[in-house]
Amino acid sequence: MMMASQLDDELKLFSGSSHPQLAQDICDYLDIPLGRSQTTRFANDNLFVKIEENVREKDVFVLQTARAPVNDHLMELCIMIDALRHASAARITAIIPYYFYVRSDKKDEPRISVTARLVADLLAAAGANRVLTMTLHSDQIQGFFRMPADQLSAVPLICEYFADWDLSDFVVVAPDAGSARRAGAYAERLKLPLAVGDKRRSSNHDDTTTIQGIVGDVEGKNALLLDDEIATAGSMLGLAAYLQENSDVEEVYAGAAHGVLVGPALERLARPPFKEVVVTDTLPAPEGAGNCNLKQVSVAKLFGKAIRAIHTGESVSAIFR
Amino acid sequence: MMMASQLDDELKLFSGSSHPQLAQDICDYLDIPLGRSQTTRFANDNLFVKIEENVREKDVFVLQTARAPVNDHLMELCIMIDALRHASAARITAIIPYYFYVRSDKKDEPRISVTARLVADLLAAAGANRVLTMTLHSDQIQGFFRMPADQLSAVPLICEYFADWDLSDFVVVAPDAGSARRAGAYAERLKLPLAVGDKRRSSNHDDTTTIQGIVGDVEGKNALLLDDEIATAGSMLGLAAYLQENSDVEEVYAGAAHGVLVGPALERLARPPFKEVVVTDTLPAPEGAGNCNLKQVSVAKLFGKAIRAIHTGESVSAIFR
Amino acid sequence: MMMASQLDDELKLFSGSSHPQLAQDICDYLDIPLGRSQTTRFANDNLFVKIEENVREKDVFVLQTARAPVNDHLMELCIMIDALRHASAARITAIIPYYFYVRSDKKDEPRISVTARLVADLLAAAGANRVLTMTLHSDQIQGFFRMPADQLSAVPLICEYFADWDLSDFVVVAPDAGSARRAGAYAERLKLPLAVGDKRRSSNHDDTTTIQGIVGDVEGKNALLLDDEIATAGSMLGLAAYLQENSDVEEVYAGAAHGVLVGPALERLARPPFKEVVVTDTLPAPEGAGNCNLKQVSVAKLFGKAIRAIHTGESVSAIFR
Amino acid sequence: MMMASQLDDELKLFSGSSHPQLAQDICDYLDIPLGRSQTTRFANDNLFVKIEENVREKDVFVLQTARAPVNDHLMELCIMIDALRHASAARITAIIPYYFYVRSDKKDEPRISVTARLVADLLAAAGANRVLTMTLHSDQIQGFFRMPADQLSAVPLICEYFADWDLSDFVVVAPDAGSARRAGAYAERLKLPLAVGDKRRSSNHDDTTTIQGIVGDVEGKNALLLDDEIATAGSMLGLAAYLQENSDVEEVYAGAAHGVLVGPALERLARPPFKEVVVTDTLPAPEGAGNCNLKQVSVAKLFGKAIRAIHTGESVSAIFR
Amino acid sequence: MMMASQLDDELKLFSGSSHPQLAQDICDYLDIPLGRSQTTRFANDNLFVKIEENVREKDVFVLQTARAPVNDHLMELCIMIDALRHASAARITAIIPYYFYVRSDKKDEPRISVTARLVADLLAAAGANRVLTMTLHSDQIQGFFRMPADQLSAVPLICEYFADWDLSDFVVVAPDAGSARRAGAYAERLKLPLAVGDKRRSSNHDDTTTIQGIVGDVEGKNALLLDDEIATAGSMLGLAAYLQENSDVEEVYAGAAHGVLVGPALERLARPPFKEVVVTDTLPAPEGAGNCNLKQVSVAKLFGKAIRAIHTGESVSAIFR
Amino acid sequence: MMMASQLDDELKLFSGSSHPQLAQDICDYLDIPLGRSQTTRFANDNLFVKIEENVREKDVFVLQTARAPVNDHLMELCIMIDALRHASAARITAIIPYYFYVRSDKKDEPRISVTARLVADLLAAAGANRVLTMTLHSDQIQGFFRMPADQLSAVPLICEYFADWDLSDFVVVAPDAGSARRAGAYAERLKLPLAVGDKRRSSNHDDTTTIQGIVGDVEGKNALLLDDEIATAGSMLGLAAYLQENSDVEEVYAGAAHGVLVGPALERLARPPFKEVVVTDTLPAPEGAGNCNLKQVSVAKLFGKAIRAIHTGESVSAIFR
């Protein structure tokens, strides 16, 4: 039904500044060269992007992940999309392994922004035609998009890491009721029992929350603390400390799709009771990651397969079944 | 900054066919007459709506709740909004106490519709300027709207119902990890412990799920099964049966914001171990509600206050603090 | 100019619940299998649609006709389109043989909805890229669309039915001035004279209208009552009764593009002076159609040709010249 | 609900170049001064409009009618609306007594534009918030607008002109089936019988049409040829000539909402059998109108009332009941 | 990634009424026939466009240049685009060699329209997918478009005209500071010095401006007055007169991308000190062009190359490097 | 025409993090308190904004200027606007004294973004209703907005600074032809002669440009280098150095609307031949500004007047005439 040009139907993948290694890994998997572009920062802190090869009527993908400086990377992505659109790219897919403002997904206080939705709107305004992302904080975020948005899951990748472990005395523990659904998905796949931290607002009315108990049986087990992301590891540290003090928990392992790992995170995870931390490479490993026992699982092949399916019109879900 | 007409600044509230009693209750609270409109169904099953009073430059509210026949009510709402818009209403707020397709809030299978978001789009296309709703299945649904959308919470209303009960031996139980967050909100407000059903996919690969244990302590307690809605009560029945068989649970109470109560729901809830069921009147009580011990808490005053705040520009959140 | 994938360029046709037989007939004509999808109605009356085969980058058509329950079918269509769009269909054409709310095409009273236009907006909001329909109540309805909308005509099909009849003593009769244009199109094609009912508002001010005369010569002739649709057949019955009582009309035949045929329609058309009723199958024949002398002309081939032309980029108008 | 500035809530009416007299007449009725603006045509044929008074937060109306040069006037209207929008007018209502491209309201040939709908889109793109117009060629055109569009009717004004005539031997005649609906509206209001020209495509296949008979009784009567507009008067001349030659018609009167009256129109209407021509002043009387017996009925008061109702939020339909 | 039809991928070029010769020249260069369409002007001054060949899924270009009558040509372009869109063209590129309202590119007075931006909005509303134009009055105008807009430059073409001249005693002169940037581009390419007229508002406060000096050295040189367009040539005449009176300038040559040449332009340029005038054929040469020494440089090949690059997805910028 | 609430019509001004002092100065001038809001940066570098007072139906202004870190400030502005919109602000005006990405206003290379236009689109997507800014790099940028955008001019403020100086031996110098228009505006207002640097691309093909002469008379004068902004002062330094070396220029003064003053700017401007630098406070003075002779002219009163005019619907242009 559409017109065909015999001249070119190749796909192009460009990379923003946030994670060029992952972009290169995906290109290696796809056996294509990384698209040439250049981002300059002017003296006045304005970014300037130049796409350095022809993209007319090409099927273009741009990879950017929500790493700090977050707003620079988000704006660089918008500028790249805008440049590509006006350069007549046939279709622009934003690949965002760790989605921007993914935690700002609801209005749980008056007069705040559901910024994860605002980001969807800004990407659309810039000219993105579709989005490919991984393990959102909540599945509903997909509904923030008016354009097709594919969400890959990191859960199988993380679970696969434990494939040949003897997990017979392990239990998956979620820090609180709000994360029970996410931890439950890991538990179900690993066929492990689930426990949930019972976190309550402190009695001193200062809006902080503390764990006041564990719902479920953890005595004498090894604990797997699994969630969608680890930022400062504060929540996991609190849970691990509680488990150590109040239960006869043996070892504690932490895992998440996204290793944000900022501030005191690495330091916290390097100390007992933490034995090992498993994340994917949707974000580059932070400096000093060697200090803690951090394992990174690569998502490059998964993204590569998804990109190829999107490009050729094959089913994305079929590939990962 | 805007121009003022001295002629009229009253608000108007119209009602669709789904729940005229609630619309009338709200009007009574606000001390205004219900707006006159008429919905006719032609022989060819087409609806025809006529707004029977002038709405030019008025601040108009239309109430419709997602009761069966759901699609007739949704389309009637769209038609009313369209008629009001072209009749020059200054602003149209759709009041949807129980939101349409509220459970279809994520794409957890390939090639399905996030219909809760589609509904937001259809309401916008019809001309709605804002939405006022109550207790969405997930808070993220607010992010589906590009227009201002206020969400009222039924949790305080339901909790208030238990205000003068002695709850010292009660525990709030969520049927599964996915609903732990919602049940946790009740538990926190009632200052009660929380337990969670450990639901797993059956081993016979038929995609059904069964409760295989309870995470948390329920022995010898009375169970409060609290969620956002009760439809067929199948999930609550399964949980209650498990509690009855496997734990020394005394009495079981069910509660929810929305009493959808369809199919075998009333029959199921009328039998032990259920003692009492508490819902709000975001939906009319179904026929035969007398058979089970169903209590309805009115939301009319809450909606009335919110409408007045929206109309006069006062803070909605301030009122309910 | 666009990129070509060698992998797939086939077209897909899915069917809503309203008229699977016609969808199958069109697929048979096109020699393609009907697309696999499943519509479920949940206990709470919400519809759930699952597209059961890959549609990425496919040229997708969805057939739904405005049969009762009309709003269920309209909403099912919107949900299917939304699911297809987010499943990355390249283009989505809504095939609506009998268009939704086709009679609500003007604002002839204050504060009503031009619902035929609202439907166009809702389809666009859901994600339809184009529409293919047949014999609209007024041609202007095509202007309600911002997307390309092709309108096929049932007039040649109905006229062809009479191709080998001796029509020398026939006259086409329109029930009133408002339908004179539509009846005139049949008359011109059949090369028959035209007469028009002179319908006036009753003197008793009750807003009903009655036929007070026939403009044109009908004496001793056979009358062909032809219009765009027959719903309850009330208008045609009134005209036929008047002709019988006041003129020396011999036999009466009724015909229309769309056989809505609801309520007392079949009963009315089964009795003299009606001899025979001709419609197309844009709507399934109602139950009990055997009681009256109802003839259905198939539109499957016509729609099949149009779909193929749309898919391959041939001229649609050229085919039907 | 909106904020009120005590400073100003007056309405402003600006006039394009097409019909300043009508704009002034309406201002006189409303007792307001005509808004100051200036349109210049540069040497390169570009128009330049300057709004010469403050319109911030004002309720602004702009009058332009579809008089030749039509495209200059349409573009001038778009430019005025654009200037007003960016000058922060609170609301802009385009008053278009004779709507642009009103006859291009359907796609009755392949690959043509429904330009009446395109005009609605262009006005929206320029920034119009609403439209006020009169007697559209077909009522469905109102559905072309996504913004509120009020249509006034000229039928009562034209009929009122004949209020004190003795019409006992008059008949309303429509030139063909396509205009029967419009002529019927006059006939019903004047309580006169209706006749319809039977126009057919010529047998010599040249796509012209000729009247081949009159459906209805006209013998010995005076004929009122009434339609929505008179352009070249060709259709009316053909009808009048046929009536003169084939029937014993006495006198012929022509009337229409819009006196386009271009080309040979005045000359044709100045000759027998035409006795008198009645139109409104939605268009200025053409030069040489004195030659034929042309009567103009003023629409200024009707538009004035409608503008005031729109401004103050009163019902427009109530006024004209 | 898109579907391919083997049936057709040819491009089509249609021409509006403003400059059929250029459209034909481009078609000749591309070796394709000019698309068949017909524009009719009805008696009521409405335009009617009929596209006379199938354009479904074709890559369609429409050429129209901003020649007088400007608004007729702009509206004809919008109507053609609208007709093509609803006739299912795959992509519509508006080729506008001399852009409409190109001088109205900023809001330098209160309450005026940035009409060059309004035109971009109107073209988008009509359905244009991209624009191809040449030498805009300011480069920022490209930013008025949300769709891809390619701007070709006439500067190389004009400079090439002087390629084999001995320019050793030439200077490029800009009439005022506002045009210095544009004249500077010519000067840089021709490697010539630049001088700038020092134009000031007259002391008699009548808003007119006069040249009060020349910034830069022009004594004894030949002056090349180069700008983006020559309309009435008033500005160039003033500059030439000043140079003649106040400096020892030898000969004066005028050049511009766009030869608007209206009003007294030809007469002014035919007289000394003007020796020769060079423009491109983005506009047809006006009648009487023979009287002055007017040279037209053809842009057909340049546009032809750009169209082919757009169609095949090659880099447009690469071609002209 | 709009509804009036007697409750509140006050305006609110909120400040982003970029320039709270200017926001406070404007509030002081307007005699209103600064709106309460709080911006937090999470550990993962995401911003979180909370509007801390009711804004329903208020006329809200948000001030943010394009200071480094530019993208943080831009995103904070978008988030504030989004929060305000969903908190039901009646109207949101973004006050951007120094506009974001103001230099990226044209596509002078292939495949780059006109980011100043992208910013306009992002602000619209976030929900801004209008923009108030000052002295854009080019006036055409106003055309990038579809919403009303008011541009204030800093030229009178800067010129006023020199009001009581004896400027009889001063000349305004523009660094190149591209800035001649902007410098000319100062020169005209100060009634001073203008000179322009003749900047050419270097012969060694490295794309750098150098001043190769001065067009105009500067000998023995004092030079005023005036432009829209001073960033690194590189361009001004080059010009000053050339003037010093090649002409008998006495003293050099620099001035601009926006004192971006980054990198080596202060150091460069602190040394001879620079005597003094004048800018407005659209940006806060950089640290170390004391080292050079930097004078800041306040824009607070000008913005305050404009905000009041926007709020009350008075003419903005009238105030500044």
mmCIF file of C-alpha atoms in Angstrom, chain E residues 11 24 26 64 71 161 193 260 291:
data_model
loop_
_atom_site.group_PDB
_atom_site.id
_atom_site.type_symbol
_atom_site.label_atom_id
_atom_site.label_comp_id
_atom_site.label_asym_id
_atom_site.label_seq_id
_atom_site.Cartn_x
_atom_site.Cartn_y
_atom_site.Cartn_z
ATOM 1 C CA LEU E 11 5.981 10.964 -8.127
ATOM 2 C CA GLN E 24 6.391 22.376 -16.830
ATOM 3 C CA ILE E 26 10.610 21.096 -13.708
ATOM 4 C CA GLN E 64 2.271 27.496 -6.486
ATOM 5 C CA ASN E 71 -4.935 35.250 -2.116
ATOM 6 C CA TYR E 161 25.471 34.739 -13.318
ATOM 7 C CA PRO E 193 33.611 44.372 -0.355
ATOM 8 C CA VAL E 260 8.275 40.579 -7.891
ATOM 9 C CA ASN E 291 11.790 47.319 -21.638
#
